[in-house]
Coordinates of C-alpha atoms in Angstrom, one line a residue:
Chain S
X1 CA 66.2 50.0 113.0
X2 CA 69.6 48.0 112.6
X3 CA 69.4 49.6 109.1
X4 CA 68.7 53.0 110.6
X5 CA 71.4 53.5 113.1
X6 CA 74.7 51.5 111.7
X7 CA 73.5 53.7 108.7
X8 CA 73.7 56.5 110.1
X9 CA 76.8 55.7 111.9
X10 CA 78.4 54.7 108.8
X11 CA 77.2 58.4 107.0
X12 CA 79.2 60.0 109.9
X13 CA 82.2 58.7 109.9
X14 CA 82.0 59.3 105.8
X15 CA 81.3 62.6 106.5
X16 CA 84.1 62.7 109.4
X17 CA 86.5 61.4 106.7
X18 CA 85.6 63.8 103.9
X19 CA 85.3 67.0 105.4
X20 CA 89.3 67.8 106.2
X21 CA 90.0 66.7 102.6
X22 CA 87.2 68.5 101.3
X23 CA 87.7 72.0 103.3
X24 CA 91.2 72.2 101.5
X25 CA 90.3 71.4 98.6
X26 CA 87.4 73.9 99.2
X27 CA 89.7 76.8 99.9
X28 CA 93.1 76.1 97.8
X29 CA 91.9 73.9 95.2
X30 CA 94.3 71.6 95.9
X31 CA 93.1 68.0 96.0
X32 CA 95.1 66.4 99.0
X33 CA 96.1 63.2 98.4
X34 CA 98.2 63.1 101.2
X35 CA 94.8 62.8 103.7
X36 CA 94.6 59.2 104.4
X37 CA 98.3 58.9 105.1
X38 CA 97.9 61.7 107.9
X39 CA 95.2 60.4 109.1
X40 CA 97.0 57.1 109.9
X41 CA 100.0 59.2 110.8
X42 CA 97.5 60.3 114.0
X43 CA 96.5 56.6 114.6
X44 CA 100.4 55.3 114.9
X45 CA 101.3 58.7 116.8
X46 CA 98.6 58.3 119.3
X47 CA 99.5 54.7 120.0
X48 CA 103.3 55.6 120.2
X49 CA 102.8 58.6 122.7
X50 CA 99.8 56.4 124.5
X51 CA 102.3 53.1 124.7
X52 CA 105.8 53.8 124.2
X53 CA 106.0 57.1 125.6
X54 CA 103.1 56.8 128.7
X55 CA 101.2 59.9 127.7
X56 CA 97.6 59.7 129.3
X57 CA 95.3 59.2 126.3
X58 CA 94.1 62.8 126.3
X59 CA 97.1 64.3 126.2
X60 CA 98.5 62.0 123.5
X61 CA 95.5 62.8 121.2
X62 CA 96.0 66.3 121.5
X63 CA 99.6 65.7 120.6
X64 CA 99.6 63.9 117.7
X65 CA 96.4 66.6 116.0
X66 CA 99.2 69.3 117.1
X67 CA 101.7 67.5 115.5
X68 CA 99.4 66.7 111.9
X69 CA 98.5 70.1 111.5
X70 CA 101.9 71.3 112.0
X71 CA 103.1 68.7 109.1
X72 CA 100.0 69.9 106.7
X73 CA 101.4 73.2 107.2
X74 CA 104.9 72.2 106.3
X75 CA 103.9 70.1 103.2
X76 CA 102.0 73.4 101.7
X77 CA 104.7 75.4 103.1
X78 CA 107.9 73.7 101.6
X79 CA 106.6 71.4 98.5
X80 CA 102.8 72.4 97.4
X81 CA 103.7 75.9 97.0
X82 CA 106.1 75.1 94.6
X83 CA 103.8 73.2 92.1
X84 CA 100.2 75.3 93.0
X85 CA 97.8 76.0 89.8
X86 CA 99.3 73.2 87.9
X87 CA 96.5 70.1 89.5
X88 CA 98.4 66.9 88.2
X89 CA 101.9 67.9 89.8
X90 CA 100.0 68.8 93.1
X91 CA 98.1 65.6 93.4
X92 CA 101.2 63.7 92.0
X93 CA 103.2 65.7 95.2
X94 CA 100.9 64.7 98.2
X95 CA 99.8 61.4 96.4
X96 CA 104.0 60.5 97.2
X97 CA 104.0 62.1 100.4
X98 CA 101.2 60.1 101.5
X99 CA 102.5 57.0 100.4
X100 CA 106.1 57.8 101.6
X101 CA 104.3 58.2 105.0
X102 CA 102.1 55.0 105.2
X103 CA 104.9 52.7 103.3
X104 CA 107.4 54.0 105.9
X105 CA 105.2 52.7 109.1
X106 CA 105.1 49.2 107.0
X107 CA 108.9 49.3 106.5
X108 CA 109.4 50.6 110.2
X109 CA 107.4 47.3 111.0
X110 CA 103.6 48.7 111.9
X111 CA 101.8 45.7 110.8
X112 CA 100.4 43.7 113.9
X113 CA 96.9 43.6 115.4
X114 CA 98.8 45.2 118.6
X115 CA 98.3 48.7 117.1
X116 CA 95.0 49.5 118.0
X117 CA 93.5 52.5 120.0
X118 CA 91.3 51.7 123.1
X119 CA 87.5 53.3 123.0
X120 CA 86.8 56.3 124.9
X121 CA 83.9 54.3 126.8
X122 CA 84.1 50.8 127.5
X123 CA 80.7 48.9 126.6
X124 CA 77.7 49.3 124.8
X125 CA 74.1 50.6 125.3
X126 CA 70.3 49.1 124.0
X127 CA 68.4 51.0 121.6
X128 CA 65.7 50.7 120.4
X129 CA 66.4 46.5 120.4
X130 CA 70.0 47.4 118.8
X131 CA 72.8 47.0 121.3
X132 CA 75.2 49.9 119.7
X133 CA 78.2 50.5 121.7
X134 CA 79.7 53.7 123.3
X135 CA 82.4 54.7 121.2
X136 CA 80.0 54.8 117.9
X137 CA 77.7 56.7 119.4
X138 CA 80.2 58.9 119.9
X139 CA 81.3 59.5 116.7
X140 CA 77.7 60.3 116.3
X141 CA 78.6 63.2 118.4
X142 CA 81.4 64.6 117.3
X143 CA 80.8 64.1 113.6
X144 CA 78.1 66.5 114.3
X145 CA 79.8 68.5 117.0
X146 CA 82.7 69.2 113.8
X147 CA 79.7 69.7 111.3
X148 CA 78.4 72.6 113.6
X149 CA 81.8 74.0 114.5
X150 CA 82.7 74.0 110.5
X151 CA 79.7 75.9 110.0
X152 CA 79.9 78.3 112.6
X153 CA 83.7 79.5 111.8
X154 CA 83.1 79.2 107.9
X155 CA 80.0 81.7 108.9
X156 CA 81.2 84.0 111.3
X157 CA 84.7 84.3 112.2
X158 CA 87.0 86.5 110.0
X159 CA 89.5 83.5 108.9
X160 CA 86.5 81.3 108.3
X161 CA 85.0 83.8 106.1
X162 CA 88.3 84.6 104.5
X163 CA 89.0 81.2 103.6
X164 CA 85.2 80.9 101.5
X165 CA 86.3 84.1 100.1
X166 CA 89.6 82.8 99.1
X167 CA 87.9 79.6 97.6
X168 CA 85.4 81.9 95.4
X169 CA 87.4 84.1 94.0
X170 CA 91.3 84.5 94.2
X171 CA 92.0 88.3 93.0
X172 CA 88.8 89.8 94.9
X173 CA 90.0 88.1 98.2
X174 CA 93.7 89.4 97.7
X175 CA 92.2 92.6 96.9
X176 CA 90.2 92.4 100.2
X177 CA 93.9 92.1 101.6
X178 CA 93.7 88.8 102.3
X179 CA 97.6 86.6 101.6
X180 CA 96.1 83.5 100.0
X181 CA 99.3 81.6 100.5
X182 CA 98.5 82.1 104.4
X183 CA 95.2 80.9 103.9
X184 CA 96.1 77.6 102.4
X185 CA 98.6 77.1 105.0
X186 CA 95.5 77.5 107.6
X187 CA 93.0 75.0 105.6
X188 CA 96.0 72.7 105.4
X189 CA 96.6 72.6 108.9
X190 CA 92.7 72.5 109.4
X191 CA 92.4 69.6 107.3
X192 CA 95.4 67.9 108.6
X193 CA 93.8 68.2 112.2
X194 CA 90.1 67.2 110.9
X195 CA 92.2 64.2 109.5
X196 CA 93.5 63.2 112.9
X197 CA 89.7 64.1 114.6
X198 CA 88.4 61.6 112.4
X199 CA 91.0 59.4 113.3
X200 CA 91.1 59.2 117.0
X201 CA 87.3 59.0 117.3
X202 CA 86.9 56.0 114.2
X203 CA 90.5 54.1 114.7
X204 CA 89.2 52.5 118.1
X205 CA 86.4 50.5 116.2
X206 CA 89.4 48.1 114.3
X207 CA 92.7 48.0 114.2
X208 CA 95.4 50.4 112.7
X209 CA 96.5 49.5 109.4
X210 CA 98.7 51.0 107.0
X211 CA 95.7 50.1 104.1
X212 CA 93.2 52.1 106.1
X213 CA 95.0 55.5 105.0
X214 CA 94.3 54.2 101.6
X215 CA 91.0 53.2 102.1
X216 CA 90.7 56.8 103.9
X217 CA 91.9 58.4 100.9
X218 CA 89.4 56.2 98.6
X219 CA 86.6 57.3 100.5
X220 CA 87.5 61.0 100.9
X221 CA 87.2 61.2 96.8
X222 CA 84.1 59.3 96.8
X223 CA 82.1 61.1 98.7
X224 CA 83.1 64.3 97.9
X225 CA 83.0 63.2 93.7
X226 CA 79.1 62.4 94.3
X227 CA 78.3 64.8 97.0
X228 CA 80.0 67.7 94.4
X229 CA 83.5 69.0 95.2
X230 CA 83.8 71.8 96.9
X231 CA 80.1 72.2 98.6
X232 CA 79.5 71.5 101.9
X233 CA 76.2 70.2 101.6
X234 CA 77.4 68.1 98.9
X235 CA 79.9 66.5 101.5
X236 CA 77.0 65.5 103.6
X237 CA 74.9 64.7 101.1
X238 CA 77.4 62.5 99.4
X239 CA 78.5 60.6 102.8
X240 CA 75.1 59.9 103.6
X241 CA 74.2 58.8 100.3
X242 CA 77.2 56.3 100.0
X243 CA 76.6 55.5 103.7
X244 CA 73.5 54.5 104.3
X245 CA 74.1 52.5 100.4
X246 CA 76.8 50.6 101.9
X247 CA 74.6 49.3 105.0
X248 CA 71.9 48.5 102.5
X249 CA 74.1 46.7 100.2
X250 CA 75.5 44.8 102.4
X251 CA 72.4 43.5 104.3
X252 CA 70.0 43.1 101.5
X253 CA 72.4 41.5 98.6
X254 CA 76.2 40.7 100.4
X255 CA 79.0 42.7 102.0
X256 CA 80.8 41.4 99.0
X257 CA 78.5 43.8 96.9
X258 CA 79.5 47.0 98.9
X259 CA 82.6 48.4 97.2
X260 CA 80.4 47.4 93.6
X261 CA 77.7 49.2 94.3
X262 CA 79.5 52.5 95.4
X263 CA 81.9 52.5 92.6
X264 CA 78.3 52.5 90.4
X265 CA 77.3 55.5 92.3
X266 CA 80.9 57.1 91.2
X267 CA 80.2 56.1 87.6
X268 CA 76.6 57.3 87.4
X269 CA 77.5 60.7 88.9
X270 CA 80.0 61.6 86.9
X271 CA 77.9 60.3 83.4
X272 CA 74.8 62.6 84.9
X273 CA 76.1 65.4 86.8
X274 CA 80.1 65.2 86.3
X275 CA 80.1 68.5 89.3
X276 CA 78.5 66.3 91.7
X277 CA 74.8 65.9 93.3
X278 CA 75.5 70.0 95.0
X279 CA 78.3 70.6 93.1
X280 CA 77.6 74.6 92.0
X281 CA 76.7 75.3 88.2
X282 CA 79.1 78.5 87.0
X283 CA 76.2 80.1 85.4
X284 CA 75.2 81.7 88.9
X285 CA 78.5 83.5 89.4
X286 CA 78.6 85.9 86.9
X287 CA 76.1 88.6 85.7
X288 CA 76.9 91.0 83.9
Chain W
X1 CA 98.9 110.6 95.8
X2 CA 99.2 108.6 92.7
X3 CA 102.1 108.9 90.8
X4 CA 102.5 106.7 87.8
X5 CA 106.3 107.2 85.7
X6 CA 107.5 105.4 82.6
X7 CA 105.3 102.4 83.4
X8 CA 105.3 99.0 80.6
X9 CA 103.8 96.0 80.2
X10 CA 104.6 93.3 78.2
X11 CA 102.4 90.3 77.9
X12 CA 105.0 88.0 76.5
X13 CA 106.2 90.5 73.5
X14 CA 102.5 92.3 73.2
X15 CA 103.0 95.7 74.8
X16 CA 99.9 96.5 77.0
X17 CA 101.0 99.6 78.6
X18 CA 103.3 101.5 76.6
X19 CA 105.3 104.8 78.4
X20 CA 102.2 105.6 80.7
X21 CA 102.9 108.8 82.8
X22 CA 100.2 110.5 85.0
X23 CA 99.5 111.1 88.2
X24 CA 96.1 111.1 90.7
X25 CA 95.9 114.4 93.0
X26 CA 94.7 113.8 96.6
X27 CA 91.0 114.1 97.1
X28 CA 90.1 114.3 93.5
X29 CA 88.7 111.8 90.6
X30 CA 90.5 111.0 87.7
X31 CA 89.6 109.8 84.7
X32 CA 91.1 107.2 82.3
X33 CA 89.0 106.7 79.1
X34 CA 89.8 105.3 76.3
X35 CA 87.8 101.9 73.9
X36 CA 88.5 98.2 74.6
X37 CA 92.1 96.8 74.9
X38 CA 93.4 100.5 75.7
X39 CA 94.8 99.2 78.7
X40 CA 92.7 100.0 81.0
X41 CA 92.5 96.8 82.7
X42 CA 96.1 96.4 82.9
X43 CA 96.8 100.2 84.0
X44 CA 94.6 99.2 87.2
X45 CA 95.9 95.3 87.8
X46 CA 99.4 96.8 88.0
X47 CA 98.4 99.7 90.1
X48 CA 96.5 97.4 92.5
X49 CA 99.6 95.3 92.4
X50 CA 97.2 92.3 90.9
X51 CA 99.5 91.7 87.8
X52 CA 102.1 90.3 90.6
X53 CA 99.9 87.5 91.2
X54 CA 99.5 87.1 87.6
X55 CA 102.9 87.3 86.9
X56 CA 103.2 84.4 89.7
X57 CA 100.8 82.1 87.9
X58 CA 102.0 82.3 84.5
X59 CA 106.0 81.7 85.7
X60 CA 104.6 78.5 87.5
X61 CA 102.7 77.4 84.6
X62 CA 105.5 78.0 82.4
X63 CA 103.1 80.4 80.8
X64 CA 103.3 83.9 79.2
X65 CA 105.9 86.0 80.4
X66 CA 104.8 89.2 81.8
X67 CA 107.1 92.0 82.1
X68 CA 106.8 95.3 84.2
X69 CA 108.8 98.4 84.0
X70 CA 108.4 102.1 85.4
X71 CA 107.3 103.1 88.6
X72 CA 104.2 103.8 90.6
X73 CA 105.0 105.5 93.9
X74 CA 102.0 106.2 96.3
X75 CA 102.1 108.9 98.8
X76 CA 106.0 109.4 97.8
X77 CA 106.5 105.7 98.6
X78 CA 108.0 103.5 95.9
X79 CA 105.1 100.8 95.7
X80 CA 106.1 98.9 92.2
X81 CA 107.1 95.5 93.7
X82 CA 105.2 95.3 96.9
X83 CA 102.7 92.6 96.8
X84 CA 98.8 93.5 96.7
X85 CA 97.4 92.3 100.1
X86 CA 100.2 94.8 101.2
X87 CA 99.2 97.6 98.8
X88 CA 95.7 97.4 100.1
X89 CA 96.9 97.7 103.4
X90 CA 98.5 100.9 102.5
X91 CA 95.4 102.2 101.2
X92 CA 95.4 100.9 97.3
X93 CA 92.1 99.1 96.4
X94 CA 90.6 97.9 93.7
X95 CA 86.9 97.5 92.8
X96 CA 88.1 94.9 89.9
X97 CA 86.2 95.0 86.4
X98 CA 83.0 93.3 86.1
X99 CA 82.4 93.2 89.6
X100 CA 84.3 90.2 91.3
X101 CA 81.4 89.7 94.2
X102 CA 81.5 86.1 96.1
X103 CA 78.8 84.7 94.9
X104 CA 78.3 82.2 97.1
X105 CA 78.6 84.6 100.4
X106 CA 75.7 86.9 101.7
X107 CA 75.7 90.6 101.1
X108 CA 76.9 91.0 104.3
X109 CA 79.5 88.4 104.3
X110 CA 81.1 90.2 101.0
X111 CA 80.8 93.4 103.1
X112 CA 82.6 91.7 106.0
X113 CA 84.9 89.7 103.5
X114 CA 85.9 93.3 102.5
X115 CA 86.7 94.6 106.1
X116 CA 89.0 91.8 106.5
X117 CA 91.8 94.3 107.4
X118 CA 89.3 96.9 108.8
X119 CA 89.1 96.9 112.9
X120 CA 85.8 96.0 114.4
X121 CA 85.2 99.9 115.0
X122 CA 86.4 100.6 111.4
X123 CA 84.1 98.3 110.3
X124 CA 80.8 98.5 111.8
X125 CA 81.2 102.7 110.6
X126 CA 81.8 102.0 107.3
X127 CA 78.8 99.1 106.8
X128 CA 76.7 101.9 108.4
X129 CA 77.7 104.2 105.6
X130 CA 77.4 101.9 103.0
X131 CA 74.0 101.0 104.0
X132 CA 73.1 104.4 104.2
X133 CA 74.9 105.2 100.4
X134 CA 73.0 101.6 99.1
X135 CA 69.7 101.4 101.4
X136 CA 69.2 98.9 98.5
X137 CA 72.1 96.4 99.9
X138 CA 70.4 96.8 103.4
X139 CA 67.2 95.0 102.3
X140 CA 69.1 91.9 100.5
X141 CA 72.1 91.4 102.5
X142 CA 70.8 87.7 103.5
X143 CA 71.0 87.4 99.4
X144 CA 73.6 85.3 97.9
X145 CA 76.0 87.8 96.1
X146 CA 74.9 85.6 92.7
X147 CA 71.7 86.1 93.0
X148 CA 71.7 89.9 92.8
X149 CA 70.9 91.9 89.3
X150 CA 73.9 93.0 87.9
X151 CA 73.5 97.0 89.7
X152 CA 73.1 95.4 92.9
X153 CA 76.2 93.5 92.7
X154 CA 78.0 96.6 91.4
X155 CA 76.8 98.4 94.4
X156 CA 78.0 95.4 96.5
X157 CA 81.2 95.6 95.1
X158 CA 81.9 99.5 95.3
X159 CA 80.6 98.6 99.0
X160 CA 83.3 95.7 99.6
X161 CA 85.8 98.2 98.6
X162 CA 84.7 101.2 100.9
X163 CA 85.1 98.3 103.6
X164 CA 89.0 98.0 102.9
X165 CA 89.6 101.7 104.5
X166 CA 90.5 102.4 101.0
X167 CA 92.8 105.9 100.4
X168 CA 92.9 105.6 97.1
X169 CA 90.0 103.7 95.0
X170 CA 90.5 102.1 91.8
X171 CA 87.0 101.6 90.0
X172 CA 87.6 99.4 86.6
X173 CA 84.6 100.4 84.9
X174 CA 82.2 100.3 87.0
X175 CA 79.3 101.2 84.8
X176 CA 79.8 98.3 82.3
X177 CA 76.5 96.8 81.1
X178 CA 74.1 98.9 83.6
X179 CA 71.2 100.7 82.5
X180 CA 71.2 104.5 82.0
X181 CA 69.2 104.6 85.4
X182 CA 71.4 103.1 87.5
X183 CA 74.4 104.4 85.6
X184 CA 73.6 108.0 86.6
X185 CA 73.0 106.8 90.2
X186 CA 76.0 104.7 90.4
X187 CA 77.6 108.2 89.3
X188 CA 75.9 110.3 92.1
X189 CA 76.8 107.9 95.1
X190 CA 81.0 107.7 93.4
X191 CA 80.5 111.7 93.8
X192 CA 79.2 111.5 97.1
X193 CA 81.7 109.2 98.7
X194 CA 84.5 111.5 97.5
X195 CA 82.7 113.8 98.8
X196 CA 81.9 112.9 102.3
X197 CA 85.2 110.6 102.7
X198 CA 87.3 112.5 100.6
X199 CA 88.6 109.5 99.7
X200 CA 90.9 109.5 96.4
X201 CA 89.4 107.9 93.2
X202 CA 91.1 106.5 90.3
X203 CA 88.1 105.5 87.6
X204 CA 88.2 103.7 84.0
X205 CA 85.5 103.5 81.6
X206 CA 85.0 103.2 77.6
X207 CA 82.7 105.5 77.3
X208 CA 83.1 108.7 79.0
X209 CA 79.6 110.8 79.0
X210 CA 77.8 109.6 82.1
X211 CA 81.3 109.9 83.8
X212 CA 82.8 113.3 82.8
X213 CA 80.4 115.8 84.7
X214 CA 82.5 114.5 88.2
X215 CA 85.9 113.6 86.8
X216 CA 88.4 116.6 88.0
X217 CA 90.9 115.4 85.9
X218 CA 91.0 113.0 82.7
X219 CA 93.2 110.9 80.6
X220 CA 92.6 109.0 77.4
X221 CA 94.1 106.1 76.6
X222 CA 94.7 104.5 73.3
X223 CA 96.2 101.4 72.9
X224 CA 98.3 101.4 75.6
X225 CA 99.4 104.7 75.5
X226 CA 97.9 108.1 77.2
X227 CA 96.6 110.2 73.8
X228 CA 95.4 113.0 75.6
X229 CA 95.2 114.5 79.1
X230 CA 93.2 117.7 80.7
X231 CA 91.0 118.6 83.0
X232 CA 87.0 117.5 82.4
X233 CA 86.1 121.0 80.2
X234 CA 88.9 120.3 78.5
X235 CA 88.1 116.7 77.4
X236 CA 84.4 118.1 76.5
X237 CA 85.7 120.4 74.5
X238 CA 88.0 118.6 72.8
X239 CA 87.0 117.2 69.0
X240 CA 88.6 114.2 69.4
X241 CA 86.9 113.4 72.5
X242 CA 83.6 114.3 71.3
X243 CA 84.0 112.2 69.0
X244 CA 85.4 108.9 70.0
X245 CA 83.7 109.3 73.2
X246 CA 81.0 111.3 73.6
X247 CA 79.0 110.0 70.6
X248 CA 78.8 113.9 69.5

């Protein structure tokens, strides 16, 4: 049961962590290595607005996802755009914004156990014989609140549809009269806020540390290398996979074992299936 | 409607489009025929304003230079450097070569994909009428646009263009690799929609038979340059024609 839920839990905030760098990647094809920097980014801003400006919590959340999104729009708008369709100058781009972010919270100082983010709910409830508390249960909640909101606007709103579209196939879309470079500005400000969701609802379990955007970043290309990049299935898939592997690993051999065990998964994906577990085969997209 | 003057191409120093001169008269199909690497292809991408794109991709890559003179002007209105999600707003769109479906969206989302710039009212008419021109489409539009047969998907596509609010229709040979069958239909329902909609096509093919009998007007195009022009009894009738194209 232990097993069962921290597993789960685990899987959730995987997923939580993937999706925003997997839904731009999805639409622009750009891989944003920039996504674990932003997502600390939202932890220090939160804490600044929440202690140094006395911003109620709410409002300081809010705040700093408005303020993200607004500087993934700007990084597509003023420096990816410049370097799109050629992949190692775009992930060499966001890879040095993202560090230029993180390194400049270390320089500025960020580096105590003070910067943390209090839970949403104070204490902890008894289930099953596991005493879970609050604030991981709701992560539970809105990892699959997001995963239903995803799906819905992907489904059925117009920009959600146009942004598959645009992710499928470049020239029809444009042809459809959709302006692509609008539509990578939207997943990047998406992604950017998904970024700071996961954030705000994960950052309260530990502290805020410049390495977590890292270890962010890590995970992002993890799951979405095994779950198949650019399938949302595949992100789930993937972070539950590597989830529930970590919590076995580390009860049944060592925590030391963990990060072994799920750079094997990396390896043995890409030796059997190099697109991923749901990673779509390009046979299906053409018949003529 | 159309007006095409002087237009060029140049893929790096490879002329694709050499001194092309025509014009497309409101309400009526045209033609363009002519065998592979005519430049066809390239007649429509610059038309549709898709070779812009192109153009955009290969200066970031540092890749082949593309080069475009001449003029198109639609509905008197100089259109040569406007961008294509702009064109189609005017009215210009294309229904690309071999089909461009998403094939990872529904039937009905690459219907709805299509009315992206359509208004809610604009749109629910038209997937009406192309339900009622494709009952076929109807019955699969839970389907995954790959996992149609290739006449479906061509249906699909001509579908996702009617969804635009297109005035002018560019179909890049739309019959390619289809059975006779669903060739002659294909041909019927292009007929019908100018027809009924009145709606301006602009159509491509290599081979001109099936298409002829509803062309108004016909060009044909030899490596990059228009050979011969005339109305569709005039094309017939012509040696040359029957020959290279008509397999007479």
């Amino acid at each position: 049961m232990n097993i069962f839920i921290f597993g789960l839990v685990n899987s959730v905030i995987l997923a939580l962590i993937a999706s925003g760098f997997a839904l731009v990647y999805g639409v622009s094809r750009l891989a944003n290595f920039a996504h674990g920097a932003l997502y600390i980014l939202v932890g220090f801003a939160t804490w600044l607005f929440l202690n140094r400006l006395g911003i109620n919590y709410i409002g300081s959340i809010l705040l700093s996802i408005i303020i993200v999104s607004a500087i993934g729009a700007a990084i597509y708008r003023l420096l990816l755009i410049r370097v799109k369709g050629m992949p190692a100058s775009e992930i060499i781009a966001s890879l040095a914004i993202g560090i230029a972010i993180m390194e400049l919270f270390r320089w500025r100082g960020f580096i105590s156990e003070a910067y943390m983010l209090p839970p949403f709910v104070k204490g902890s409830v008894n289930i099953a014989g596991v005493f879970i508390d609050w604030q991981r249960l709701i992560i539970i909640g809105v990892g699959l609140g997001m995963m239903l909101f995803l799906w819905l606007f992907t489904h059925h709103t117009k920009v959600g549809l146009s942004l598959r579209a645009i992710a499928q196939d470049k020239h029809a879309s444009i042809m459809s009269g959709i302006e692509p470079d609008r539509t990578a500005v939207i997943s990047l400000a998406m992604g950017s806020a998904l970024a700071g969701i996961a954030a705000v609802v994960i950052l309260p379990l530990g502290n805020i540390t410049v390495e977590t955007g890292y270890m962010v970043l890590t995970n992002a290309i993890a799951v979405c290398i095994i779950g198949g990049l650019g399938s949302w299935a595949g992100v789930f898939a993937g972070a539950f996979l590597l989830g529930f592997t970590e919590i076995l690993t580390a009860a049944l051999i060592g925590p030391q074992w963990q990060m072994v065990v799920v750079l094997l998964f990396i390896i043995l994906t890409l030796i059997l299936k190099p697109s991923g577990l749901l990673g779509r085969q390009k046979e299906l997209e053409e018949r003529v | 409607m159309l007006e095409i003057k002087n237009l060029m191409v140049f893929y790096e120093n490879a002329l694709a489009l050499n001194n092309v001169t025509f014009t497309c008269q409101e309400g009526q199909i045209t033609g363009v025929f002519g065998p592979n690497g005519a430049g066809k292809s390239t007649l429509m991408y610059t038309i549709s304003g898709i070779i812009l794109d192109m153009k955009k991709t290969e200066v970031m890559r540092g890749g082949e230079r593309i080069t475009i003179l001449g003029e198109i002007q639609f509905k008197g209105e100089d259109t040569t450097h406007i961008k294509p999600n702009e064109r189609t707003r005017k009215g210009i769109v294309l229904c690309p070569e071999r089909r461009r479906i998403f094939p990872e969206s529904s039937t009905l989302e690459n219907l709805k994909i299509g009315g992206y710039l359509a208004t809610r009212q604009e749109a629910k008419k038209t997937l009406e009428y192309v339900f009622s021109l494709f009952p076929a489409l109807k019955d699969l539009k839970n389907r995954e646009g790959g996992f149609l047969s290739g006449g479906e998907q061509q249906m699909l596509a001509i579908g996702r263009a009617l969804m635009a609010q297109p005035k002018l229709l560019l179909l890049d040979e739309p019959l390619m690799g289809l059975s006779p069958a669903i060739q002659s239909r294909l041909v019927q329902a292009i007929k019908e929609i100018n027809e009924r909609t009145g709606i301006t096509i602009l159509i491509t093919e290599q081979y001109a038979q099936p298409i002829l009998p509803i062309v108004d007007h016909g060009y044909v195009m030899e490596k990059g340059t228009i050979v011969l022009a005339g109305t569709a009894k005039e094309l017939t009738d012509n040696p040359h024609v029957k020959a290279a194209y008509l397999g007479a």
